Every structure is written in structure tokens, then in C-alpha cells.
Coordinates of C-alpha atoms and ligand atoms in Angstrom, one line a residue:
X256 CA 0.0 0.0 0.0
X257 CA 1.3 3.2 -0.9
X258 CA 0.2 6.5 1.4
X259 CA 0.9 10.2 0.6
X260 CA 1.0 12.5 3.4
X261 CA 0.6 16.2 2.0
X262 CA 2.3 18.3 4.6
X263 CA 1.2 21.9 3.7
X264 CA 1.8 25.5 5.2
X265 CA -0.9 26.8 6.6
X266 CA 0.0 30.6 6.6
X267 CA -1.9 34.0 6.4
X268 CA -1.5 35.5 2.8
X269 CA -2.8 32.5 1.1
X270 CA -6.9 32.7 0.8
X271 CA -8.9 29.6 1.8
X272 CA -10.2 29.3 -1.7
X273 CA -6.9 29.2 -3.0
X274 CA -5.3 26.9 -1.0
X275 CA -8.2 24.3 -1.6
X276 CA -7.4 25.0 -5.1
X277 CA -3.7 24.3 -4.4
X278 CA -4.1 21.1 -2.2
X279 CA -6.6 19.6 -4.8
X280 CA -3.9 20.2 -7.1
X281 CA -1.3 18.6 -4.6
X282 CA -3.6 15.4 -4.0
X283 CA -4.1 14.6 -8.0
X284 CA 0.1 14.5 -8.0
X285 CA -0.5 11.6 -6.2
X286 CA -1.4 9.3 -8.6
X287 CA -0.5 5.8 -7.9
X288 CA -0.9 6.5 -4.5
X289 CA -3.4 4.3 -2.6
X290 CA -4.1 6.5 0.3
X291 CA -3.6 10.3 0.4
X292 CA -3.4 12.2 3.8
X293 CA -4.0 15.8 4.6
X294 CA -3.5 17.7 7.8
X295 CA -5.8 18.8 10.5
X296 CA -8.3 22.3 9.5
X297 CA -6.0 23.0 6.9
X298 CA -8.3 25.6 5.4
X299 CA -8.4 27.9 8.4
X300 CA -4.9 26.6 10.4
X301 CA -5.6 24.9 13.7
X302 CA -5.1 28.3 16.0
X303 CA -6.8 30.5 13.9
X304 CA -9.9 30.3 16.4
X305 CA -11.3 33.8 14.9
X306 CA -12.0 32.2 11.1
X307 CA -13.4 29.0 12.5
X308 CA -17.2 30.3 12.9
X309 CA -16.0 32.6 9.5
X310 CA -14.6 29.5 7.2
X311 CA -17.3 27.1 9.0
X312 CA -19.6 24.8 6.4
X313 CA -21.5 21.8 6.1
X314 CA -20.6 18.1 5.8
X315 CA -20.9 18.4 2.5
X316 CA -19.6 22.2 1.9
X317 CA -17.2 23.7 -0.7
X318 CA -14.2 21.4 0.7
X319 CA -16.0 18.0 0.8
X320 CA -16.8 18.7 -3.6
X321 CA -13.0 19.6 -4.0
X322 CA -11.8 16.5 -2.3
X323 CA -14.6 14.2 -3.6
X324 CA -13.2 15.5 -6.9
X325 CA -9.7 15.2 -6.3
X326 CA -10.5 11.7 -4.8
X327 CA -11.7 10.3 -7.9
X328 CA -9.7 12.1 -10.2
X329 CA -6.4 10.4 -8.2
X330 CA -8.4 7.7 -7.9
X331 CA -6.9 6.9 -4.4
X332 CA -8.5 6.6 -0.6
X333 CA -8.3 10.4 0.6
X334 CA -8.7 11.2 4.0
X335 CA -8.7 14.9 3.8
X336 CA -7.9 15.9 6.7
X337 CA -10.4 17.9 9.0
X338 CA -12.7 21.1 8.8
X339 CA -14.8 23.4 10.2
X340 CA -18.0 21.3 10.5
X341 CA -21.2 23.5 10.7
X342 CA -23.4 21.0 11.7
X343 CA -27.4 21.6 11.1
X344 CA -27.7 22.9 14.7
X345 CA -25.4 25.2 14.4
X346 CA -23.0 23.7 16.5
X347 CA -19.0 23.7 15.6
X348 CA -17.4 20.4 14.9
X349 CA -13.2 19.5 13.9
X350 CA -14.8 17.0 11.5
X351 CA -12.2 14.8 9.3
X352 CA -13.3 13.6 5.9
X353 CA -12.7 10.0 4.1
X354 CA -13.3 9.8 0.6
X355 CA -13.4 6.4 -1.1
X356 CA -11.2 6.4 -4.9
X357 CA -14.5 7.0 -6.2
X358 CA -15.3 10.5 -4.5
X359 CA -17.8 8.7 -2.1
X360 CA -17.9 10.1 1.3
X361 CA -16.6 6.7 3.4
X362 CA -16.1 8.2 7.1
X363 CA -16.4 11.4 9.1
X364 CA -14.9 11.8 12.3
X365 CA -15.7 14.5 14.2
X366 CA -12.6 15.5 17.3
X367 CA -13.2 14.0 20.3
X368 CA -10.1 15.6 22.6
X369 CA -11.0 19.0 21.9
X370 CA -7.7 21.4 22.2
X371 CA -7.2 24.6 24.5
X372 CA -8.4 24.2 28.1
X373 CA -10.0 27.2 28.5
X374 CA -10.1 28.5 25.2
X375 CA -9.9 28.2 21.4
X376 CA -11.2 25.2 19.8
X377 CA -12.0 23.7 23.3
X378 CA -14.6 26.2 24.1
X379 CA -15.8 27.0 20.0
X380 CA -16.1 23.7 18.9
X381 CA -18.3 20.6 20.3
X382 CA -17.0 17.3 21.1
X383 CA -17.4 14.1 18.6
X384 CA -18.7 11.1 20.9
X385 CA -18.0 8.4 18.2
X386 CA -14.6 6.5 17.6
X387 CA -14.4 5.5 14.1
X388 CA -12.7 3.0 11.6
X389 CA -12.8 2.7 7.9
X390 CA -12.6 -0.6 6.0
X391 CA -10.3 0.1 2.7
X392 CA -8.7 -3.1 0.7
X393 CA -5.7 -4.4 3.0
X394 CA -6.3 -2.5 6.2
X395 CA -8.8 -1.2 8.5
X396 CA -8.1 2.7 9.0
X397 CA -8.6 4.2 12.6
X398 CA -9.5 7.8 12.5
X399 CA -8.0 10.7 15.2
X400 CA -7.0 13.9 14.9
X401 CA -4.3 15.7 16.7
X402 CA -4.7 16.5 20.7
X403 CA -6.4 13.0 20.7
X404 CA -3.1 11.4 20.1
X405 CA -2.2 12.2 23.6
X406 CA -4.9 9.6 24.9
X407 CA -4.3 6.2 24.4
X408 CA -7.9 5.1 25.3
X409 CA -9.1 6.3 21.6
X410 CA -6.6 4.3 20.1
X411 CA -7.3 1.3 22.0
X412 CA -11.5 1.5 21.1
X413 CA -10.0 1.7 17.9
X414 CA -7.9 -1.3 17.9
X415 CA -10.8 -2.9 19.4
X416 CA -13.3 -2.6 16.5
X417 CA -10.7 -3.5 14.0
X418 CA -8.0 -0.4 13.2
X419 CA -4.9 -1.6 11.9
X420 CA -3.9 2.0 10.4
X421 CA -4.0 4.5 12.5
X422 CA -4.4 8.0 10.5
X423 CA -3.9 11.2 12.5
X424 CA -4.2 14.6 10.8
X425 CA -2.9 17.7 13.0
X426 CA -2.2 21.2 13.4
X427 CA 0.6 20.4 15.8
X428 CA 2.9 23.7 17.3
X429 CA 6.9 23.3 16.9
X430 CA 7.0 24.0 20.6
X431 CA 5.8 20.5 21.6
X432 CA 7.3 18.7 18.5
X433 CA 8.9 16.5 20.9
X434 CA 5.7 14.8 22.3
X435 CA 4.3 14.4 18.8
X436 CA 7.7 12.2 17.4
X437 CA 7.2 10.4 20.8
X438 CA 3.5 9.9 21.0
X439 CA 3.1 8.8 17.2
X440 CA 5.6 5.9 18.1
X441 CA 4.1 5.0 21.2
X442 CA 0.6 4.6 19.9
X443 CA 2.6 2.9 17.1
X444 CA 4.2 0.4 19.4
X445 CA 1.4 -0.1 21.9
X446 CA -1.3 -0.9 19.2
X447 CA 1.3 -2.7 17.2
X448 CA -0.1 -1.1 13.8
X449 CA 0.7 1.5 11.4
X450 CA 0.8 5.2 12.7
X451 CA 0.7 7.7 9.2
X452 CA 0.3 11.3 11.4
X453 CA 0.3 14.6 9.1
X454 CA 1.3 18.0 10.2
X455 CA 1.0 21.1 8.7
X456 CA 4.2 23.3 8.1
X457 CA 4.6 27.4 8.2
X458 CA 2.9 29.6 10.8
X459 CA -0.6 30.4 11.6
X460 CA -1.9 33.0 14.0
X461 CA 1.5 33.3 15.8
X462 CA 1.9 29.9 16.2
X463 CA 4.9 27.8 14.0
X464 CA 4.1 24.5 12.9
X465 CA 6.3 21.4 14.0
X466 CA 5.9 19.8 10.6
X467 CA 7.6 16.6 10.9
X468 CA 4.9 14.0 9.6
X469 CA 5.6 10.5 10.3
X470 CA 4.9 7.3 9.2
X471 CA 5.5 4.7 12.0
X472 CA 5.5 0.7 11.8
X473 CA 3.8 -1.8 14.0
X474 CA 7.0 -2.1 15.8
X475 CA 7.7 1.8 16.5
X476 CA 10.4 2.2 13.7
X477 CA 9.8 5.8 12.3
X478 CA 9.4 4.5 8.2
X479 CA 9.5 8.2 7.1
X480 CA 9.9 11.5 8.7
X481 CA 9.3 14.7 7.0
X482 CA 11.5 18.3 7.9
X483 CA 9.7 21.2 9.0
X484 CA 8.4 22.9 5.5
X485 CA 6.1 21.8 2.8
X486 CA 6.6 18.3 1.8
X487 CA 4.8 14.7 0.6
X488 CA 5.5 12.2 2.8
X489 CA 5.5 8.9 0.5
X490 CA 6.2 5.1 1.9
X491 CA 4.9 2.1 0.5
X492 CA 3.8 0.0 3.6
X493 CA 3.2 -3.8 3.4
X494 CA -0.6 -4.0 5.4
X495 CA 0.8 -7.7 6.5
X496 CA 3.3 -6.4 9.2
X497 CA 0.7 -5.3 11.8
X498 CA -1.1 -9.4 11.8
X499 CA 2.9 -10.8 12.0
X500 CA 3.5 -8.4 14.7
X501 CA 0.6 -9.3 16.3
X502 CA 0.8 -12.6 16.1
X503 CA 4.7 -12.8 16.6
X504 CA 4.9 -10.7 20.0
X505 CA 1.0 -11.1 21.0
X506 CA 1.1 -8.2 23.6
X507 CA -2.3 -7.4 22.8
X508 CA -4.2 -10.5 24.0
X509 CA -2.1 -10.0 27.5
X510 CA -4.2 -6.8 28.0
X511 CA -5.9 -6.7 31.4
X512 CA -9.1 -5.1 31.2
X513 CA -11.8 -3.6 34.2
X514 CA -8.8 -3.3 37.1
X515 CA -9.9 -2.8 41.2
X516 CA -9.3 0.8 42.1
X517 CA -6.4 0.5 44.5
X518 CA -8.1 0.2 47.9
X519 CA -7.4 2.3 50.6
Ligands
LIG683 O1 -1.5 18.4 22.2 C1 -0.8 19.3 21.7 O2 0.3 19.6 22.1 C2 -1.2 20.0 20.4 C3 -2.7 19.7 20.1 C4 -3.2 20.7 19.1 O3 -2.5 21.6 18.7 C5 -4.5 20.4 18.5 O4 -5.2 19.4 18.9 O5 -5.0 21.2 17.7

């Protein structure tokens, strides 16, 4: 299986209509490809809280035809990252899109760790409730998206109903680039499957981008690593790895579930 990751700059200057433009362009390069991967709210940046009501549509707004399009023109799986979801009750959603290689909408995810504490998209946006995977040829994708790679108990819901590709679009900030390397390889190594996580490059409301997409194996060895700017992330992954794994170093079945609280 061959995946893409399309780490773009996110940066004032460029409209959103043009960079949907320029990333549909980016994504039909990929031909040949069998899954293309795009960053977290690329079409606002993931701190530019001010243009996420502003840039906000529905499931199946301007970006969902762009990528439908570029979908089946590439004819490849496209996960295209996430947007602002205005959902039908108005309510504010970090909603990540999976088209099939036939423009069909497969997935959406909508964010279930919501990021700021006390601000930003935590207080703007509502929280998704729903884990979800994606069936494509060879693998079973498991969808994230960003702050939720900091808890594992996503990951494992998704390793439960199937996920043997984990897929993480983000807006990460080069100030914590450390925990991202080190959190993409330890979802990596305790699922024991794939871990493809895309970053956006440049700088967005103030805040610089880490950049530094990975692509991680079942056994934590980082595959592919991108720099800081612009870049496509390419690595042709054999789907088989995560079952020998698996079935080789079976970590997974020793999983003790429903522990006592310690008594005191
Ligand atoms: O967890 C982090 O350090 C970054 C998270 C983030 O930027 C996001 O979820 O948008």
C-alpha cells in the first residue's frame, strides 16, 4: 500500500479558496498512490480560532466537492484531513473527511479531545462522541485527529473494533514537537499497527508548525519522517506487518481489562 501524506503551510496570505485549489492540485500528484493524507483544518490553520465560525460549512460544503473530486480524479483513498464542520444545529465540529477512490464520502470523524483548556477550539467547537474506523482493501483505517493522540484510550476503542492503520491529521505547534515524534511511536508500538500522522508546516496565527509528519511501523520504527516545510511524505507499507506483529509478539491478548481501584 502506498500513502501520501501532504504536509502543507498553513500561513496568512494565502486565501482559503486558494489553497483548496492548491491542495486539490497537490492530491491529484498523487497518482499511484493508494491513500492520500491531509492535515488537521488546513483551510483555516488549527489556531486561527477567529475564522473558524468565519470559514465554517457543512458536511458536504465547498471542501468536501474539492476533495470528492480530487478523490476520484487520483483515484486513491483520501482522508482529507479535517474542517470546520457547521453542523445543522449550528453547533461547531473538527470533522475529518474519508473519501473512497470513487469521491464517495466513506467516514467522518468529528474530534473527540478538543484542544485549549479554556479556550480556542475547546470552548468554539463541540466534542465528537464516536470512535471510528474505515474498511479500505488491506487494512482497516482508525481515524484521530491531533490533541487526541495524547490519549491512548481512543486508540485502544480503535484497535478494538478492528483499526490496523492509525491516521492522525494535525495542526501540531513546533514548541511540543517532541511529544508528537514520541506519541506517534508510542501509539505505534502499543497498538502494534501503522501510525501515518500529518502536520501542517509554516505559521498560523503566531503559532509555527512542527511539521515533521511520520509514518511509523507496528514495531515503532519511524518509516518516514518529514522536515519542517512543505513536503509529501511517500512510503509504501506492506498491510501484512501489523497481523505478523501481532501474532509474533501477541502483547495485545495479555491486555488486562476492568482493574480494582487500589483500595485504601
Ligand atoms: O497536544 C498538543 O500539544 C497539540 C494539540 C493541538 O494543537 C490540537 O489538537 O490542535
Amino acid at each position: 500500500m502506498r500513502a501520501s501524506l501532504i504536509q502543507i503551510a498553513v500561513d496568512e496570505g494565502e486565501s482559503v479558496e486558494t489553497r483548496r485549489r492548491r491542495v486539490a492540485s497537490l492530491v491529484r500528484e498523487q497518482a499511484g498512490a493508494d491513500l492520500v493524507v491531509l492535515p488537521e483544518l488546513w483551510t483555516t490553520g488549527a489556531f486561527a480560532y477567529e475564522e473558524f465560525g468565519r470559514e465554517a460549512e457543512p458536511l458536504d460544503g465547498p471542501t468536501h466537492e474539492a476533495m470528492a473530486k480530487a478523490a476520484s480524479d487520483t483515484g486513491a483513498w483520501l482522508h482529507a484531513g479535517s474542517i470546520p464542520e457547521r453542523a445543522p444545529d449550528g453547533t461547531l465540529y473538527n470533522t475529518s473527511l474519508v473519501f473512497s477512490p470513487s469521491g464517495e464520502l466513506a467516514a467522518a470523524y468529528r474530534k473527540i479531545h478538543r484542544f485549549g483548556f479554556d479556550k480556542g477550539e475547546a470552548v468554539l467547537m463541540g466534542a465528537g462522541r464516536d470512535a471510528v474506523t474505515v474498511r479500505l482493501p488491506g487494512t482497516t483505517l482508525g481515524l484521530a485527529t491531533c490533541y487526541d493522540l495524547r490519549f491512548p484510550e481512543l486508540f485502544r476503542a480503535l484497535v478494538d473494533a478492528g483499526a490496523e492503520t492509525l491516521v492522525v491529521p494535525a495542526g501540531w505547534p513546533e514548541r511540543r514537537r517532541s511529544h508528537w515524534t514520541l506519541l506517534a511511536q508510542a501509539r505505534a508500538v502499543e497498538n502494534q499497527a501503522f501510525v501515518l500522522a500529518c502536520g501542517t508546516a509554516g505559521t498560523h496565527a503566531g503559532v509555527p508548525q512542527a511539521g515533521h509528519s511520520i509514518v511509523v511501523d507496528p514495531w515503532g520504527e519511524v518509516l518516514a519522517e518529514a522536515g519542517p516545510g512543505e513536503r509529501v511524505l511517500t512510503v509504501d507499507l506492506d498491510p501484512g506487518r501489523v497481523a505478523v506483529t501481532r501474532d509474533q509478539f501477541p502483547a495485545l491478548k495479555d491486555r488486562v481489562l476492568g482493574l480494582e481501584p487500589p483500595r485504601r
